[in-house]
Short mmCIF file of C-alpha atoms and ligand atoms in Angstrom, two decimals:
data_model
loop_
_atom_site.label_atom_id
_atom_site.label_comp_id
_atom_site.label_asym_id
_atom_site.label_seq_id
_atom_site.Cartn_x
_atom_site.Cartn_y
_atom_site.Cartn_z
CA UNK A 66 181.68 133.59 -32.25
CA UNK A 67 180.12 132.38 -35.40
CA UNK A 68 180.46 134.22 -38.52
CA UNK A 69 177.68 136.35 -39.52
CA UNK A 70 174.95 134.35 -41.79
CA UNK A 71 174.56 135.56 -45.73
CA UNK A 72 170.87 136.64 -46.25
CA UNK A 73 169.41 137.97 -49.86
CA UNK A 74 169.02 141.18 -48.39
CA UNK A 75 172.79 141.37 -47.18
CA UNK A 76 173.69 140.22 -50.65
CA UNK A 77 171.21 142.89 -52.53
CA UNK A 78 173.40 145.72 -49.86
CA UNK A 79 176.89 144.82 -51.24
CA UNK A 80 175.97 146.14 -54.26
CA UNK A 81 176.99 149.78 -52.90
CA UNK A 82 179.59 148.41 -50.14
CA UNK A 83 181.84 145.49 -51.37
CA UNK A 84 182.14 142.85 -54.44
CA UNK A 85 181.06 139.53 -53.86
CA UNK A 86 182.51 136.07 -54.41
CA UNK A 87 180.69 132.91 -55.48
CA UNK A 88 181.41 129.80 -56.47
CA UNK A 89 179.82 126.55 -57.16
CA UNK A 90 179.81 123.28 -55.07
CA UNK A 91 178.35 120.35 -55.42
CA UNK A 92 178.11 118.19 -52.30
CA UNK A 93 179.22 118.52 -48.63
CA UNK A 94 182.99 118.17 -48.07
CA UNK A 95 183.15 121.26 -51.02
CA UNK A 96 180.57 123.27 -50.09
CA UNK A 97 182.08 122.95 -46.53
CA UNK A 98 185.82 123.98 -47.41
CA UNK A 99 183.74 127.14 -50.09
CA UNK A 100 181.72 128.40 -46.82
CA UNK A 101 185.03 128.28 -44.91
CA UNK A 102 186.95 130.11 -47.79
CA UNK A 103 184.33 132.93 -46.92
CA UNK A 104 182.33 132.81 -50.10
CA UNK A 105 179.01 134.81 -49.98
CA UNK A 106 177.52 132.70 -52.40
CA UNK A 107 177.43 129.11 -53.05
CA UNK A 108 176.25 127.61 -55.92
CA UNK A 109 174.88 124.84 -56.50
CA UNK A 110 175.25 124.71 -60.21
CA UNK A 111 173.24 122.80 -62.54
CA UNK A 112 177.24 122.21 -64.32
CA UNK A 113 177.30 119.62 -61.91
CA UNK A 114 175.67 117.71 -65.18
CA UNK A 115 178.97 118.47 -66.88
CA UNK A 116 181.67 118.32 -63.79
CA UNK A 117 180.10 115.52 -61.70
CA UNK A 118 177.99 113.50 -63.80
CA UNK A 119 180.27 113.75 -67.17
CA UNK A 120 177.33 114.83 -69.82
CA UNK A 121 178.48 117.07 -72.26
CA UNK A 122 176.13 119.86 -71.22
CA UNK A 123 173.57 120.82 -68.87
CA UNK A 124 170.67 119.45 -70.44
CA UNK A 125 170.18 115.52 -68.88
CA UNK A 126 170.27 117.30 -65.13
CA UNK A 127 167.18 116.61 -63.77
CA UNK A 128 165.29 118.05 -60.57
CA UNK A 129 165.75 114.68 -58.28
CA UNK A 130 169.99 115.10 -59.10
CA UNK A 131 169.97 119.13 -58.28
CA UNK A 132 168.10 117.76 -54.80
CA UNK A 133 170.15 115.87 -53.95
CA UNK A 134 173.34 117.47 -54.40
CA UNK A 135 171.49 120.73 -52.73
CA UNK A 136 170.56 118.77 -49.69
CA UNK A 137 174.72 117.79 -49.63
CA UNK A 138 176.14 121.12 -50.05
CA UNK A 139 172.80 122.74 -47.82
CA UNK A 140 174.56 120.69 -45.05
CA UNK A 141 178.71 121.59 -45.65
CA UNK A 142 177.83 125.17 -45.43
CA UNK A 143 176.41 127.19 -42.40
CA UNK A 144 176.99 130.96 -43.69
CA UNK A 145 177.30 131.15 -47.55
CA UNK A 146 174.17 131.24 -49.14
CA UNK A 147 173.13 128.62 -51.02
CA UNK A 148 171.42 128.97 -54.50
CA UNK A 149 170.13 125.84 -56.27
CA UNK A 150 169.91 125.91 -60.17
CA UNK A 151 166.45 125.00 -61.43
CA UNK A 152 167.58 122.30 -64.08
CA UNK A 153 166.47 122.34 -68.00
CA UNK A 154 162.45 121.35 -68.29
CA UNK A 155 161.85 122.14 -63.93
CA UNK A 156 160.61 125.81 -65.34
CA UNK A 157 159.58 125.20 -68.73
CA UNK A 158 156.50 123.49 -69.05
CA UNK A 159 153.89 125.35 -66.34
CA UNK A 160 154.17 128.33 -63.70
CA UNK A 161 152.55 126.31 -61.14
CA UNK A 162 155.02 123.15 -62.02
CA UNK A 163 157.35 125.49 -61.66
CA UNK A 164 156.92 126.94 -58.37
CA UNK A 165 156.75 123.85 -57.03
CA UNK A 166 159.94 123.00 -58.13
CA UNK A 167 161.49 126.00 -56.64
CA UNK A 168 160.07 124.79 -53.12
CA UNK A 169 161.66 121.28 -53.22
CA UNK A 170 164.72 123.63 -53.73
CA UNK A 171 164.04 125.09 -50.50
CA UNK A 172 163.03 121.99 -48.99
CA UNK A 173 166.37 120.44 -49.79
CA UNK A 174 168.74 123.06 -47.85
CA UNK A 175 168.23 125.96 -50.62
CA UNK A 176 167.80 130.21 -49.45
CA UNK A 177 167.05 130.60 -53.10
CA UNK A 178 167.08 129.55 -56.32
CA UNK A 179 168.51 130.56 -60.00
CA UNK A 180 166.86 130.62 -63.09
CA UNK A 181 167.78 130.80 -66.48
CA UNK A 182 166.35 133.40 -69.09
CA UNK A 183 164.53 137.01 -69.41
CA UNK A 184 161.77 136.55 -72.19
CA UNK A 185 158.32 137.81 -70.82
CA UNK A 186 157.19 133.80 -70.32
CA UNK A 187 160.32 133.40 -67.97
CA UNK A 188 159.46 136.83 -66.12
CA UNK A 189 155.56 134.81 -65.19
CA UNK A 190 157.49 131.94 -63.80
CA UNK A 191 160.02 134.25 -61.78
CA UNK A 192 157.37 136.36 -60.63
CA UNK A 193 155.51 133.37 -59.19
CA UNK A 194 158.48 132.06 -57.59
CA UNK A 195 158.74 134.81 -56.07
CA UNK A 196 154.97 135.32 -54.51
CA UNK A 197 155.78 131.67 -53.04
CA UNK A 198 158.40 133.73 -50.89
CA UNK A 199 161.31 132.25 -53.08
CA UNK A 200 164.14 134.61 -53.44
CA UNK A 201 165.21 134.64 -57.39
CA UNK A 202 168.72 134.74 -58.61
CA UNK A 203 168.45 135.66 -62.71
CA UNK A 204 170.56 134.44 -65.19
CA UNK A 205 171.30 136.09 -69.06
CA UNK A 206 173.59 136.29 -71.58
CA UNK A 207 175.20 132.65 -72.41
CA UNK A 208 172.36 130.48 -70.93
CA UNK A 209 173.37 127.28 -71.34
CA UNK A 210 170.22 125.40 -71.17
CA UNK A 211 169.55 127.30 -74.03
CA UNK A 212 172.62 125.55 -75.63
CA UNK A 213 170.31 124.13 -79.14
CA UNK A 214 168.89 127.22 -79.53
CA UNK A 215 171.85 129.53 -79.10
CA UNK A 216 173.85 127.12 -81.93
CA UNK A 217 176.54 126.80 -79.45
CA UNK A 218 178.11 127.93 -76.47
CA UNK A 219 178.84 131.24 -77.75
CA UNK A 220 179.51 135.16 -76.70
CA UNK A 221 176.27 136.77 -76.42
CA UNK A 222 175.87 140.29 -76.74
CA UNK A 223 177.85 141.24 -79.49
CA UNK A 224 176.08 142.82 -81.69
CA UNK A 225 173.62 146.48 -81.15
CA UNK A 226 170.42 144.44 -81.45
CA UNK A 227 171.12 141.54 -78.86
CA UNK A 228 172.86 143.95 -76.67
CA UNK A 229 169.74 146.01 -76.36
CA UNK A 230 167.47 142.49 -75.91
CA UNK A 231 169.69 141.99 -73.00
CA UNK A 232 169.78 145.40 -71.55
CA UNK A 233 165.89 145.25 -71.74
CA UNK A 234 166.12 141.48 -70.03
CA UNK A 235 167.91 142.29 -67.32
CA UNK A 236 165.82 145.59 -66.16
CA UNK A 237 162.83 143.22 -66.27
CA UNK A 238 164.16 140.71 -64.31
CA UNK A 239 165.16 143.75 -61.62
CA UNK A 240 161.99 144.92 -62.07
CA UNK A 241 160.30 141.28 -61.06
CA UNK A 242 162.17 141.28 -58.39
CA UNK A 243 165.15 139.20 -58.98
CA UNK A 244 167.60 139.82 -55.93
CA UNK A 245 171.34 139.47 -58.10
CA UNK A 246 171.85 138.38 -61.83
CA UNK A 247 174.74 136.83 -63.16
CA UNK A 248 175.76 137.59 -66.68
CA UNK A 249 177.59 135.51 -68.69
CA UNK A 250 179.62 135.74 -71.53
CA UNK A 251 178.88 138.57 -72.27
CA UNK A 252 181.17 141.46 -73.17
CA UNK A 253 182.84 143.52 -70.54
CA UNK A 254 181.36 146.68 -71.83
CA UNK A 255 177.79 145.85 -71.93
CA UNK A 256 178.08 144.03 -68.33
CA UNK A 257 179.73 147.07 -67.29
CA UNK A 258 176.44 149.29 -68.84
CA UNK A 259 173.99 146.63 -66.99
CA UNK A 260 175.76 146.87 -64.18
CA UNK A 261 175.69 150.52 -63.81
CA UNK A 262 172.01 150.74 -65.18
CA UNK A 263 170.42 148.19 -62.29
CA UNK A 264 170.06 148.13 -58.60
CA UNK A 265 170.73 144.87 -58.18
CA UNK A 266 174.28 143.00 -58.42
CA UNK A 267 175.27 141.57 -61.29
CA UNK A 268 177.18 138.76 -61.00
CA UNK A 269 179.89 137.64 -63.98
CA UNK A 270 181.18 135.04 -65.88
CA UNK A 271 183.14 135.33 -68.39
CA UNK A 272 181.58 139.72 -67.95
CA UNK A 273 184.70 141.02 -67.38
CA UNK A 274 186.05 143.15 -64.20
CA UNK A 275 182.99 145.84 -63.65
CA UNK A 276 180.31 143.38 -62.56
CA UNK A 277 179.84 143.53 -58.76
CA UNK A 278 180.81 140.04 -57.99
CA UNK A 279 182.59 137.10 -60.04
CA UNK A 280 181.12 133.30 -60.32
CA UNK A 281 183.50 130.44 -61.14
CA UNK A 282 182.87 126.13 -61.06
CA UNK A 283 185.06 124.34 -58.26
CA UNK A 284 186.39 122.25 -60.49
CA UNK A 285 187.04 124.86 -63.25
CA UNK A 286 188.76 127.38 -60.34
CA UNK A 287 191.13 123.72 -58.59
CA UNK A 288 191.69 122.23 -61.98
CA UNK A 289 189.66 119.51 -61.23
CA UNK A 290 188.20 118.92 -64.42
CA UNK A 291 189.69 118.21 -67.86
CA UNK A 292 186.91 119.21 -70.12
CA UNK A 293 186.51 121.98 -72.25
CA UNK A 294 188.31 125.22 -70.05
CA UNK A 295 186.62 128.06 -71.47
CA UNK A 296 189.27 131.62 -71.83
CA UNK A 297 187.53 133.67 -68.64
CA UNK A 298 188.58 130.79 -66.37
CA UNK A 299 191.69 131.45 -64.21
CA UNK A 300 192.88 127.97 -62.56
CA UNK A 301 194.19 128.51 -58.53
CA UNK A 302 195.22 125.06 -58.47
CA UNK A 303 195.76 121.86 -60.16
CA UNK A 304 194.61 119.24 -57.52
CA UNK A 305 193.16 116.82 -60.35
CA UNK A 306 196.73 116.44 -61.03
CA UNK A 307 197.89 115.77 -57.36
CA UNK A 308 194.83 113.74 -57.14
CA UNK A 309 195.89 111.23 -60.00
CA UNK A 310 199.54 111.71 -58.85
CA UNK A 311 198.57 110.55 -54.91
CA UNK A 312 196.45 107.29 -56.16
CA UNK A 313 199.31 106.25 -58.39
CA UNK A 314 201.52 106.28 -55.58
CA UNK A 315 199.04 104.46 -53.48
CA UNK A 316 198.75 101.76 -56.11
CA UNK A 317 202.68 101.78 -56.31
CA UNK A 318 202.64 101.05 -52.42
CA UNK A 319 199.95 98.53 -52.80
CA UNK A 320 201.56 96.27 -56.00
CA UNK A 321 205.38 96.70 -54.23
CA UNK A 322 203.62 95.34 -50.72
CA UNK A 323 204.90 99.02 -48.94
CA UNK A 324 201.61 99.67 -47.58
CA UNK A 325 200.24 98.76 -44.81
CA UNK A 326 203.31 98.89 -42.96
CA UNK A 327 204.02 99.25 -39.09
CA UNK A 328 202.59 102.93 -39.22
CA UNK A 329 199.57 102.11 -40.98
CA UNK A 330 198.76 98.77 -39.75
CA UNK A 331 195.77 99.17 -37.14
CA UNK A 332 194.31 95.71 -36.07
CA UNK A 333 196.43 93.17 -34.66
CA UNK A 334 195.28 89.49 -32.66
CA UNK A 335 197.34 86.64 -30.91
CA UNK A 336 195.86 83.84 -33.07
CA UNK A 337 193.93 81.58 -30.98
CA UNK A 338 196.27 78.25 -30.19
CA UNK A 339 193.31 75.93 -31.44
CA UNK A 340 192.85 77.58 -34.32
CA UNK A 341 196.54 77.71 -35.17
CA UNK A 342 196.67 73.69 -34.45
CA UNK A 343 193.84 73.37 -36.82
CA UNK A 344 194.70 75.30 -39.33
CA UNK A 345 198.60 75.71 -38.91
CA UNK A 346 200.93 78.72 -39.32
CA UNK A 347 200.16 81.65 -38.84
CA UNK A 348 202.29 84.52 -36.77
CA UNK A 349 201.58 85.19 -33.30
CA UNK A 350 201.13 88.93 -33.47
CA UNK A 351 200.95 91.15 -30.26
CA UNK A 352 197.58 93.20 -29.76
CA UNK A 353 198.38 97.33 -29.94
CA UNK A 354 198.16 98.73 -26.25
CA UNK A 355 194.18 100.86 -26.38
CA UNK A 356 195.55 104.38 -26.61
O1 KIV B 186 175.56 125.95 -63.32
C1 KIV B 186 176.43 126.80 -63.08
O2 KIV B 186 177.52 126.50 -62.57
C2 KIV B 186 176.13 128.19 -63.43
C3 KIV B 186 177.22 129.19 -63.25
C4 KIV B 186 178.25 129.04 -64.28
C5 KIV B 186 176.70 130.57 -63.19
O3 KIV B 186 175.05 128.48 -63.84
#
């Protein structure tokens, strides 16, 4: 029997019953091997700027890259939920530009999508989004589309004053009707307050242990990646190393003539007597019996 389908309602109900793992992926064969893994939530991060494409930030994704990586991941997964990230400028400039952004996200393979910020002019946009029937996941704390402005990626949260700001952000994105919020970089304490304070999950990064479920990047979590690894990551593999480690001996095979061998070798033909009289040499090789 096929596992049970996450919805945004089932998601919105862990909150009281059981924490919930996400993580992002980026095209099919991950997204596939993430929904398999059981993750609730998958995704599809607008770091693919920074893990796929090799920017140093977030800020050159555009709309037509996040479709097309949705509608690749969309189609690896078929019970993890799948939340694209509006890109930098898709939610900016107008709320009716906006919103139909957030449907191509739909159209592409997307049950919702995330979006950065909790200023009032973000809370228009996300309540729009929403009256198109477009579940919204928030996002506050270290947005990092906001990069310039913040000076940096940086801790957010620290001190009384921003603390509060983000307190007040995230009851007005519940409020809107966001159905989770991840918080990032933000510290454990005041995740822990937010977390106790709204209905919705709250979703961490770098937020310590009390949010009620954890994000990570693929290629942060496998040790894909060799860029910046901020502290809050914890690496469960290193397959970028037994990636790099696999090709080189491929290459080794390839340069010492040990591959193909009589294993690997597939296509074999008698060489047509004619041809071998016209063109000479050539060793009379048996065809493989069709299995
Ligand atoms: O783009 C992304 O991967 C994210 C997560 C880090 C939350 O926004």
């Amino acid at each position: 029997m096929a596992a049970q389908k996450i919805t945004v309602p089932a998601i919105r109900a862990m909150k009281q019953t059981q924490r919930i793992g996400m993580i992002t992926a980026y095209d099919y064969p991950s997204a596939k091997l993430a929904d398999a893994a059981g993750a609730d939530i998958i995704l599809v991060g607008d770091s693919l700027g920074m893990v796929i494409l090799g920017y140093p930030d977030t800020l050159s994704v555009t709309v037509d890259d996040m479709l097309h990586h949705t509608r690749a991941a969309a189609r690896g997964a078929s019970r993890s939920l799948i939340v694209g990230d509006m890109p930098y400028m898709s939610y900016h400039v107008s709320v009716e530009e906006s919103v139909r952004n957030a449907g191509l996200f739909v159209q592409a393979g997307a049950h919702a999508v995330k979006i950065e910020g909790g200023k009032p002019s973000r809370i228009r946009v996300i309540e729009a989004v929403l009256d198109a029937e477009i579940p919204v996941m928030g996002h506050i704390g270290l947005t990092p589309q906001s990069v310039n402005a913040l000076g940096g990626f940086k801790v957010q949260g620290k001190g009384a004053d921003d603390a509060r700001r983000l307190i007040d952000e995230a009851a007005a994105l519940e409020q809107a009707g966001c159905f989770a919020l991840v918080l990032e970089c933000v510290p454990s304490e005041l995740a822990s307050l937010i977390t106790e304070r709204i209905s919705i999950p709250t979703i961490g990064i770098g937020a310590g242990i009390h949010c009620d479920g954890q994000v990570l990047v693929y290629h942060d979590l496998l040790g894909l990646y060799d860029g910046h690894k901020p502290k809050f990551v914890r690496r469960y593999a290193q397959i970028g190393a037994d990636i790099q480690a696999a090709i080189e001996r491929y290459l080794a095979d390839v340069r010492e003539a040990r591959f193909p061998d009589d294993q690997t070798e597939a296509f074999h033909v008698a060489l047509d007597d004619e041809l071998r009289e016209l063109y000479g040499g050539g060793v009379v090789i048996e065809m493989p019996k069709a299995k």
